[in-house]
Amino acid sequence: MVFKIIISAEAKIDIEHSYLYYLTKVNTKTANNFFKDFNSCVNTISKNPYFKIWFEDFHAKPMKKYPFLIFYNINKEKKIVVIARVFHTSQNPKKYDAIYW
């Protein structure tokens, strides 16, 4: 059963910043591959969202090729997954103490 995916405004900003980082600091191919990896993980989440719970009711799915975790929560009744943030794993977790969850 496929879940509908909603990407929060904060997660969109996270994705944009990461994409632009790879685009400006590495190259276009790496930036595009980052976006493809993200989309692949979102597709996997939509098919089976029940990955590890990391915080309260937030699940996280690691991206395959890039050091990021996709944080999301699930509305089981409505079959909706809301992606809250896309977190680079080398960042200090205290940076997100005031995260929107």
Tab-separated table of C-alpha atoms in Angstrom:
chain	number	residue	atom	x	y	z
A	1	MET	CA	0.000	0.000	0.000
A	2	VAL	CA	1.452	3.355	-1.043
A	3	PHE	CA	1.448	6.298	1.355
A	4	LYS	CA	1.058	9.862	0.121
A	5	ILE	CA	4.209	11.927	0.737
A	6	ILE	CA	4.114	15.523	1.941
A	7	ILE	CA	7.397	17.425	2.238
A	8	SER	CA	7.399	20.218	4.817
A	9	ALA	CA	8.703	23.683	3.994
A	10	GLU	CA	11.653	23.099	6.358
A	11	ALA	CA	12.572	19.840	4.619
A	12	LYS	CA	12.380	21.552	1.230
A	13	ILE	CA	14.836	24.168	2.495
A	14	ASP	CA	17.140	21.419	3.813
A	15	ILE	CA	17.075	19.687	0.426
A	16	GLU	CA	17.648	22.931	-1.476
A	17	HIS	CA	20.609	23.926	0.707
A	18	SER	CA	22.201	20.494	0.312
A	19	TYR	CA	21.614	20.428	-3.436
A	20	LEU	CA	23.103	23.913	-3.837
A	21	TYR	CA	26.075	22.956	-1.679
A	22	TYR	CA	26.886	19.983	-3.918
A	23	LEU	CA	26.247	22.085	-7.013
A	24	THR	CA	28.611	24.896	-5.999
A	25	LYS	CA	31.260	22.995	-4.012
A	26	VAL	CA	31.452	19.713	-5.938
A	27	ASN	CA	29.781	19.467	-9.350
A	28	THR	CA	26.463	19.209	-11.183
A	29	LYS	CA	26.562	15.421	-11.433
A	30	THR	CA	26.976	15.005	-7.672
A	31	ALA	CA	24.170	17.491	-6.990
A	32	ASN	CA	21.831	15.692	-9.387
A	33	ASN	CA	22.770	12.324	-7.889
A	34	PHE	CA	21.989	13.702	-4.417
A	35	PHE	CA	18.499	14.633	-5.623
A	36	LYS	CA	18.036	11.221	-7.291
A	37	ASP	CA	19.090	9.462	-4.083
A	38	PHE	CA	16.641	11.569	-2.082
A	39	ASN	CA	13.803	10.757	-4.495
A	40	SER	CA	14.662	7.062	-4.392
A	41	CYS	CA	14.477	7.066	-0.590
A	42	VAL	CA	11.177	8.940	-0.644
A	43	ASN	CA	9.825	6.328	-3.042
A	44	THR	CA	10.937	3.580	-0.639
A	45	ILE	CA	9.330	5.398	2.300
A	46	SER	CA	6.039	5.735	0.414
A	47	LYS	CA	5.951	1.958	-0.098
A	48	ASN	CA	7.065	1.014	3.422
A	49	PRO	CA	7.374	3.881	5.923
A	50	TYR	CA	7.998	1.783	9.027
A	51	PHE	CA	11.719	2.408	9.507
A	52	LYS	CA	13.360	2.956	12.892
A	53	ILE	CA	11.755	5.437	15.282
A	54	TRP	CA	14.432	7.960	16.274
A	55	PHE	CA	12.543	10.485	18.368
A	56	GLU	CA	9.037	10.259	19.835
A	57	ASP	CA	6.921	9.355	16.788
A	58	PHE	CA	9.481	10.414	14.163
A	59	HIS	CA	10.968	7.763	11.928
A	60	ALA	CA	14.206	8.180	9.985
A	61	LYS	CA	15.436	6.639	6.762
A	62	PRO	CA	19.109	7.020	5.842
A	63	MET	CA	19.856	7.958	2.272
A	64	LYS	CA	21.798	5.291	0.386
A	65	LYS	CA	24.781	7.209	-1.006
A	66	TYR	CA	24.784	10.486	0.920
A	67	PRO	CA	25.207	11.128	4.672
A	68	PHE	CA	21.648	12.266	5.368
A	69	LEU	CA	18.695	11.062	7.420
A	70	ILE	CA	15.162	11.772	6.256
A	71	PHE	CA	12.988	12.401	9.327
A	72	TYR	CA	9.240	11.925	8.977
A	73	ASN	CA	6.089	10.942	10.786
A	74	ILE	CA	3.231	8.744	9.673
A	75	ASN	CA	-0.530	9.263	9.722
A	76	LYS	CA	-1.631	5.635	9.470
A	77	GLU	CA	-5.348	6.390	9.171
A	78	LYS	CA	-4.956	8.790	6.244
A	79	LYS	CA	-1.987	6.905	4.707
A	80	ILE	CA	0.157	10.056	4.708
A	81	VAL	CA	3.861	10.488	5.446
A	82	VAL	CA	5.060	13.998	6.307
A	83	ILE	CA	8.775	14.545	5.803
A	84	ALA	CA	9.793	16.999	8.517
A	85	ARG	CA	13.532	17.471	7.956
A	86	VAL	CA	16.488	16.163	5.967
A	87	PHE	CA	19.437	16.110	8.361
A	88	HIS	CA	23.125	15.836	7.396
A	89	THR	CA	24.575	13.239	9.751
A	90	SER	CA	27.870	15.052	10.358
A	91	GLN	CA	26.105	18.107	11.765
A	92	ASN	CA	25.819	18.612	15.486
A	93	PRO	CA	22.401	17.261	16.598
A	94	LYS	CA	22.139	20.141	19.108
A	95	LYS	CA	21.769	22.433	16.102
A	96	TYR	CA	18.228	21.120	15.771
A	97	ASP	CA	17.152	21.444	19.422
A	98	ALA	CA	14.434	23.813	18.264
A	99	ILE	CA	13.468	21.600	15.365
A	100	TYR	CA	9.847	21.682	14.324
A	101	TRP	CA	8.698	18.451	15.975
